[in-house]
Coordinates of C-alpha atoms in Angstrom, one line a residue:
M263 CA -163.8 45.1 -50.2
S264 CA -163.3 48.4 -52.4
A265 CA -166.1 50.5 -53.7
T266 CA -164.8 49.3 -57.2
T267 CA -165.3 45.5 -56.2
A268 CA -168.8 46.2 -55.2
Q269 CA -170.0 48.0 -58.1
H270 CA -169.3 45.3 -60.7
S271 CA -172.4 43.3 -60.6
D272 CA -170.8 40.4 -62.8
Q273 CA -167.5 39.7 -60.5
P274 CA -167.7 36.8 -58.6
G275 CA -167.8 37.6 -54.9
R276 CA -169.0 41.1 -55.2
I277 CA -171.8 40.6 -52.6
M278 CA -169.8 38.9 -49.8
S279 CA -167.2 41.5 -50.5
G280 CA -169.6 44.2 -50.0
E281 CA -171.1 43.0 -47.0
M282 CA -167.8 42.4 -45.4
A283 CA -167.1 46.1 -46.0
E284 CA -170.2 47.0 -44.3
Q285 CA -169.2 45.5 -41.0
P286 CA -167.7 48.6 -39.5
A287 CA -170.8 50.4 -40.1
V288 CA -173.1 47.6 -38.7
L289 CA -170.9 47.8 -35.5
R290 CA -171.5 51.4 -35.1
R291 CA -175.0 50.9 -35.7
I292 CA -175.6 48.5 -32.9
L293 CA -173.6 50.8 -30.4
D294 CA -175.5 53.9 -31.3
Q295 CA -179.0 52.3 -32.0
G296 CA -179.2 48.9 -30.7
A297 CA -177.5 49.3 -27.2
P298 CA -180.6 50.8 -25.3
R299 CA -183.0 48.1 -26.3
I300 CA -180.5 45.5 -25.8
R301 CA -180.0 46.7 -22.4
E302 CA -183.5 47.0 -21.6
V303 CA -183.8 43.3 -22.8
A304 CA -180.8 42.3 -20.5
E305 CA -182.2 44.2 -17.4
R306 CA -185.7 42.5 -17.6
I307 CA -184.4 39.2 -17.9
A308 CA -181.8 39.7 -15.1
A309 CA -184.8 40.7 -12.8
R310 CA -186.1 37.0 -13.4
N311 CA -182.8 35.8 -12.2
P312 CA -182.3 32.6 -14.5
R313 CA -180.7 29.7 -12.8
F314 CA -178.8 28.6 -15.8
V315 CA -178.7 29.4 -19.8
L316 CA -179.2 27.1 -22.7
L317 CA -177.8 28.3 -26.0
T318 CA -179.4 27.2 -29.2
A319 CA -178.5 27.6 -32.7
R320 CA -177.2 26.2 -36.1
G321 CA -174.2 26.9 -38.4
T322 CA -172.5 30.3 -38.1
S323 CA -174.9 31.3 -35.3
D324 CA -173.9 28.1 -33.4
N325 CA -170.3 29.4 -33.2
A326 CA -171.7 32.9 -31.9
A327 CA -173.8 30.8 -29.2
L328 CA -170.3 29.3 -28.3
Y329 CA -168.8 32.7 -27.7
T330 CA -171.9 33.6 -25.5
K331 CA -171.2 30.6 -23.5
Y332 CA -167.7 31.6 -22.9
L333 CA -169.1 35.1 -22.0
L334 CA -171.8 33.9 -19.6
E335 CA -169.4 31.5 -17.8
I336 CA -166.4 33.8 -17.5
L337 CA -168.1 37.2 -16.7
L338 CA -171.3 36.0 -14.8
G339 CA -170.3 32.8 -13.6
K340 CA -173.5 31.3 -14.9
P341 CA -173.8 27.6 -15.7
C342 CA -174.4 27.3 -19.5
G343 CA -175.1 24.8 -22.2
L344 CA -175.5 24.3 -25.9
T345 CA -178.7 22.4 -26.8
S346 CA -179.2 19.4 -28.8
M347 CA -182.4 20.5 -30.7
S348 CA -183.2 16.9 -31.7
T349 CA -184.0 15.7 -28.1
T350 CA -187.1 17.9 -28.3
T351 CA -187.9 18.1 -32.0
A352 CA -187.1 14.4 -32.9
Y353 CA -187.3 12.5 -29.7
G354 CA -190.3 14.5 -28.0
A355 CA -188.2 14.9 -24.7
Q356 CA -189.8 17.5 -22.2
P357 CA -187.2 18.9 -19.9
D358 CA -188.1 21.0 -16.9
L359 CA -186.9 24.6 -17.9
T360 CA -188.6 26.5 -15.2
D361 CA -186.5 29.8 -14.5
V362 CA -184.0 28.7 -17.2
L363 CA -183.2 31.4 -20.0
V364 CA -183.2 29.9 -23.5
I365 CA -181.2 32.1 -26.1
T366 CA -182.0 31.0 -29.7
I367 CA -179.5 32.7 -32.3
S368 CA -180.4 32.7 -35.9
Q369 CA -179.7 35.0 -38.7
S370 CA -183.0 34.5 -40.7
G371 CA -185.1 33.3 -37.6
G372 CA -186.9 30.9 -40.0
S373 CA -185.4 27.4 -39.5
P374 CA -188.2 25.2 -38.4
D375 CA -186.2 23.3 -35.8
L376 CA -185.1 26.6 -34.1
V377 CA -188.8 27.6 -34.1
A378 CA -190.2 24.3 -33.0
S379 CA -187.4 23.9 -29.9
T380 CA -188.0 27.6 -28.7
E381 CA -191.8 27.0 -28.5
A382 CA -191.0 23.7 -26.7
A383 CA -188.6 25.4 -24.2
R384 CA -191.3 28.3 -23.5
A385 CA -193.9 25.6 -22.8
A386 CA -191.5 24.1 -20.5
G387 CA -191.3 27.1 -18.4
A388 CA -188.1 28.7 -19.9
I389 CA -187.4 32.5 -20.4
T390 CA -186.8 32.8 -24.4
L391 CA -184.7 35.2 -26.0
A392 CA -184.5 35.2 -29.8
V393 CA -181.5 37.0 -31.4
T394 CA -182.0 37.3 -35.0
N395 CA -181.6 39.7 -38.0
N396 CA -185.1 39.7 -38.8
A397 CA -187.7 41.1 -36.3
D398 CA -190.7 40.0 -38.2
S399 CA -189.4 36.2 -38.2
P400 CA -191.2 33.1 -36.8
L401 CA -188.6 32.8 -34.4
A402 CA -189.1 36.4 -33.0
A403 CA -192.8 35.7 -32.9
V404 CA -192.7 32.8 -30.7
S405 CA -189.9 33.8 -28.2
E406 CA -190.8 36.0 -25.2
F407 CA -188.0 38.6 -25.9
H408 CA -186.1 39.4 -29.1
I409 CA -183.0 41.3 -29.9
D410 CA -182.5 42.6 -33.5
V411 CA -178.7 42.4 -34.5
L412 CA -179.4 45.5 -37.1
A413 CA -177.1 43.9 -39.7
G414 CA -179.3 44.8 -42.6
P415 CA -180.2 42.3 -45.4
E416 CA -177.4 39.6 -46.1
K417 CA -177.4 38.2 -49.6
A418 CA -174.5 36.5 -49.9
L419 CA -174.7 32.7 -48.7
P420 CA -171.6 32.8 -46.4
A421 CA -172.5 34.8 -43.2
T422 CA -170.2 37.8 -42.5
K423 CA -171.7 40.9 -41.2
T424 CA -174.6 38.9 -39.4
Y425 CA -171.7 37.1 -37.4
T426 CA -169.9 39.9 -36.2
A427 CA -173.4 41.6 -35.4
E428 CA -174.5 38.7 -33.4
L429 CA -171.2 38.6 -31.3
L430 CA -171.6 42.5 -30.4
A431 CA -175.1 42.2 -29.7
L432 CA -174.7 39.3 -27.6
Y433 CA -171.7 41.1 -25.8
L434 CA -173.7 44.0 -25.0
F435 CA -176.5 41.6 -23.6
V436 CA -174.2 39.8 -21.3
E437 CA -172.8 43.4 -20.3
G438 CA -176.4 44.4 -19.6
L439 CA -177.0 41.3 -17.5
R440 CA -174.2 42.1 -15.0
G441 CA -174.7 45.9 -15.0
G442 CA -171.8 46.7 -17.0
D443 CA -171.6 49.7 -19.7
G444 CA -170.1 47.6 -22.7
A445 CA -167.4 50.4 -22.9
A446 CA -164.9 47.8 -24.3
A447 CA -166.8 47.7 -27.5
K448 CA -166.4 51.3 -28.5
V449 CA -163.1 51.0 -30.1
L450 CA -164.4 48.1 -32.6
P451 CA -165.7 50.0 -35.4
D452 CA -162.6 51.9 -36.3
L453 CA -160.4 48.9 -35.6
A454 CA -162.5 46.9 -37.8
Q455 CA -162.1 49.4 -40.4
Q456 CA -158.2 49.3 -40.2
I457 CA -158.5 45.5 -40.6
L458 CA -160.6 45.3 -43.5
D459 CA -158.3 48.0 -45.2
R460 CA -155.5 45.5 -45.3
Q461 CA -156.9 43.5 -47.9
D462 CA -153.7 43.3 -49.9
E463 CA -152.0 41.4 -46.9
V464 CA -154.9 38.7 -46.9
R465 CA -154.6 38.4 -50.6
Q466 CA -150.9 37.4 -50.2
L467 CA -151.8 34.8 -47.5
A468 CA -154.4 33.6 -49.9
A469 CA -151.8 33.1 -52.9
R470 CA -149.7 31.0 -50.4
Y471 CA -152.4 28.7 -49.5
R472 CA -154.8 28.7 -52.5
F473 CA -153.7 25.1 -53.1
A474 CA -153.9 23.8 -49.7
E475 CA -155.6 20.4 -49.7
R476 CA -156.5 20.6 -45.9
M477 CA -156.4 23.2 -43.3
V478 CA -156.3 23.0 -39.2
L479 CA -157.5 25.8 -37.2
T480 CA -156.9 26.1 -33.5
S481 CA -157.3 28.3 -30.6
R482 CA -158.4 28.5 -26.8
G483 CA -161.0 30.4 -24.8
Y484 CA -162.5 33.2 -26.4
G485 CA -160.7 32.6 -29.5
Y486 CA -162.0 29.0 -30.1
P487 CA -165.5 30.0 -31.7
T488 CA -163.2 32.1 -34.2
A489 CA -161.3 28.9 -35.2
K490 CA -164.6 27.3 -35.6
E491 CA -166.4 29.9 -37.8
A492 CA -163.2 30.5 -40.0
A493 CA -163.3 26.8 -40.6
L494 CA -166.9 26.9 -41.6
K495 CA -166.1 29.9 -44.0
L496 CA -163.3 28.2 -45.7
M497 CA -165.3 24.9 -46.3
E498 CA -168.5 26.5 -47.5
T499 CA -166.7 29.0 -50.1
S500 CA -163.5 27.3 -51.2
Y501 CA -164.6 23.8 -50.3
I502 CA -161.2 23.1 -48.7
P503 CA -161.4 20.6 -45.7
A504 CA -160.9 22.7 -42.6
L505 CA -160.7 20.9 -38.9
S506 CA -161.3 23.3 -36.1
Y507 CA -160.0 22.2 -32.7
S508 CA -159.5 23.5 -29.3
G509 CA -155.9 23.8 -28.7
A510 CA -156.3 21.5 -25.7
D511 CA -158.2 18.9 -27.8
L512 CA -155.7 19.1 -30.6
L513 CA -153.0 17.7 -28.4
H514 CA -155.4 14.7 -27.3
G515 CA -154.7 12.9 -30.7
P516 CA -155.3 15.0 -33.8
L517 CA -151.8 16.6 -33.4
A518 CA -150.6 13.4 -35.2
M519 CA -152.2 14.4 -38.5
V520 CA -150.0 17.8 -38.6
D521 CA -147.1 17.9 -41.0
N522 CA -145.2 20.6 -42.7
I523 CA -147.6 20.5 -45.8
S524 CA -150.9 21.5 -44.6
P525 CA -151.2 24.7 -42.9
V526 CA -152.2 25.2 -39.3
I527 CA -153.9 28.6 -38.4
A528 CA -153.7 29.5 -34.8
I529 CA -155.9 32.3 -33.5
V530 CA -153.9 33.6 -30.6
T531 CA -156.0 36.0 -28.5
E532 CA -154.2 38.5 -26.2
G533 CA -155.2 37.4 -22.7
K534 CA -155.6 34.1 -21.0
G535 CA -156.7 32.2 -24.1
G536 CA -153.6 33.0 -25.9
Q537 CA -151.5 32.1 -23.0
A538 CA -153.1 28.9 -22.6
L539 CA -152.3 28.1 -26.4
Q540 CA -148.8 28.8 -26.2
P541 CA -147.8 25.0 -25.2
V542 CA -149.7 24.0 -28.2
L543 CA -148.1 26.4 -30.6
E544 CA -144.6 25.2 -29.1
R545 CA -145.9 21.6 -30.2
L546 CA -146.7 22.6 -33.7
R547 CA -143.4 24.5 -34.1
G548 CA -141.8 21.4 -32.9
R549 CA -143.5 19.3 -35.5
G550 CA -142.6 21.7 -38.2
A551 CA -145.9 22.9 -38.9
D552 CA -146.7 25.3 -41.5
L553 CA -147.9 27.8 -38.7
V554 CA -150.3 30.9 -39.7
V555 CA -150.8 33.0 -36.6
I556 CA -153.6 35.6 -36.3
G557 CA -152.8 37.7 -33.5
S558 CA -150.3 40.1 -32.0
A559 CA -147.3 41.2 -34.0
S560 CA -144.8 39.3 -31.7
E561 CA -146.7 36.1 -32.3
V562 CA -146.9 36.6 -35.9
E563 CA -143.1 36.9 -36.3
R564 CA -142.6 33.6 -34.4
A565 CA -144.9 32.0 -37.2
S566 CA -144.4 30.9 -41.0
A567 CA -146.8 33.5 -41.8
G568 CA -149.9 35.5 -40.4
F569 CA -151.7 38.6 -39.9
A570 CA -151.0 41.0 -36.9
L571 CA -154.2 42.4 -35.0
P572 CA -154.6 45.9 -33.8
T573 CA -155.6 44.4 -30.3
D574 CA -153.3 45.7 -28.0
G575 CA -155.2 47.0 -24.9
V576 CA -158.5 45.7 -26.4
A577 CA -160.4 43.6 -23.9
E578 CA -160.0 39.8 -24.5
E579 CA -163.9 39.1 -24.6
V580 CA -164.5 41.4 -27.5
Q581 CA -161.3 40.4 -29.5
P582 CA -163.2 37.8 -31.3
I583 CA -165.1 40.2 -33.3
L584 CA -161.9 41.6 -34.9
E585 CA -160.1 38.2 -35.1
I586 CA -162.6 36.8 -37.5
L587 CA -162.4 39.7 -40.1
P588 CA -158.9 38.6 -41.7
L589 CA -160.2 35.0 -41.8
Q590 CA -163.3 36.1 -43.3
M591 CA -161.5 37.9 -46.0
L592 CA -159.0 34.7 -46.3
A593 CA -162.0 32.4 -47.1
Y594 CA -162.9 35.1 -49.9
E595 CA -159.5 35.5 -51.3
V596 CA -158.7 31.8 -51.4
T597 CA -162.0 31.0 -53.1
I598 CA -161.5 33.8 -55.8
A599 CA -157.8 32.6 -56.2
R600 CA -159.2 29.0 -56.8
G601 CA -161.7 30.5 -59.6
Q602 CA -164.9 29.9 -57.4
D603 CA -167.7 32.3 -56.8
P604 CA -167.9 32.9 -52.8
D605 CA -171.4 34.4 -53.1
A606 CA -173.1 31.2 -54.2
P607 CA -171.4 27.9 -52.7
R608 CA -172.7 24.8 -54.2
A609 CA -175.3 22.8 -52.7
L610 CA -176.1 25.6 -50.0
A611 CA -179.3 27.9 -49.4
K612 CA -179.4 31.1 -47.4
V613 CA -182.2 29.8 -45.0
T614 CA -181.5 26.1 -44.1
E615 CA -184.9 24.6 -43.1
T616 CA -183.8 21.8 -40.6
R617 CA -186.1 20.1 -38.4

């Protein structure tokens, strides 16, 4: 994601490339400018003492919602679930959401089902919070509270900077709910820049896997949303079928499809999630899998290939903000190597208006 790449308007992928490169600056902006507002919203909601939390999202934002579910359950011990919007938008269900916090996450804040389900939640007694990249969106307008992720305009169809912005904003929000200071996030902008500066390493990985017919991605704990988001990025840009599984679920059947041809990408978070993934990695090695590891240098050394992350001493709960970066770059580089344009995947629109 060099400046040269961003300057050539006729070059495929230049928009996605430029937006990936903005991510360290976006993370700094959230920490410097967004954090006070996020803390204010968190304190006001914490004073309402919600009894549990429901998360509503689609696509990339759904993976940010899953990350938030881990944060809320692990750091706050708060019961939390992912909603099925069709229960209200299609079936007209009317749940009792009194004293329930409903968080709706959307980059554009414009999808009709997100707006409708949030309106229904508020009418049902919920505390509603919208997390968007558009403070003037319909979703922000119908929600009681709003957090702007401050990513700036995102023009490439694959979401990159808005995803990491959502993760950081939601981490700071959960920290605010529990009275934390979010200090673990301060290292992220510099570390993100270090990762993005290693594009040549990712390009080598892309050359290795440009002809892959299928990919499997797996992780556990905080890394699982990263596996799901990386799979989405690979599918929407390169059109390679990419299947994502929790490591535990991978052992319950899907392991049978693993062979020594299709790569398996494992996101090995340093911490309890990575420890829980170890038996899965051993089974994959035992099957002769072409194992790609995104994680610590020691884990990468035991794999067929990989990308070592600078996460030593970084809190486990913020590592996903770094883990996704080389995988965004991999999706970009594989797509370019296959002669396609990651800025404009076929059949997709920037705002998906589901109902």
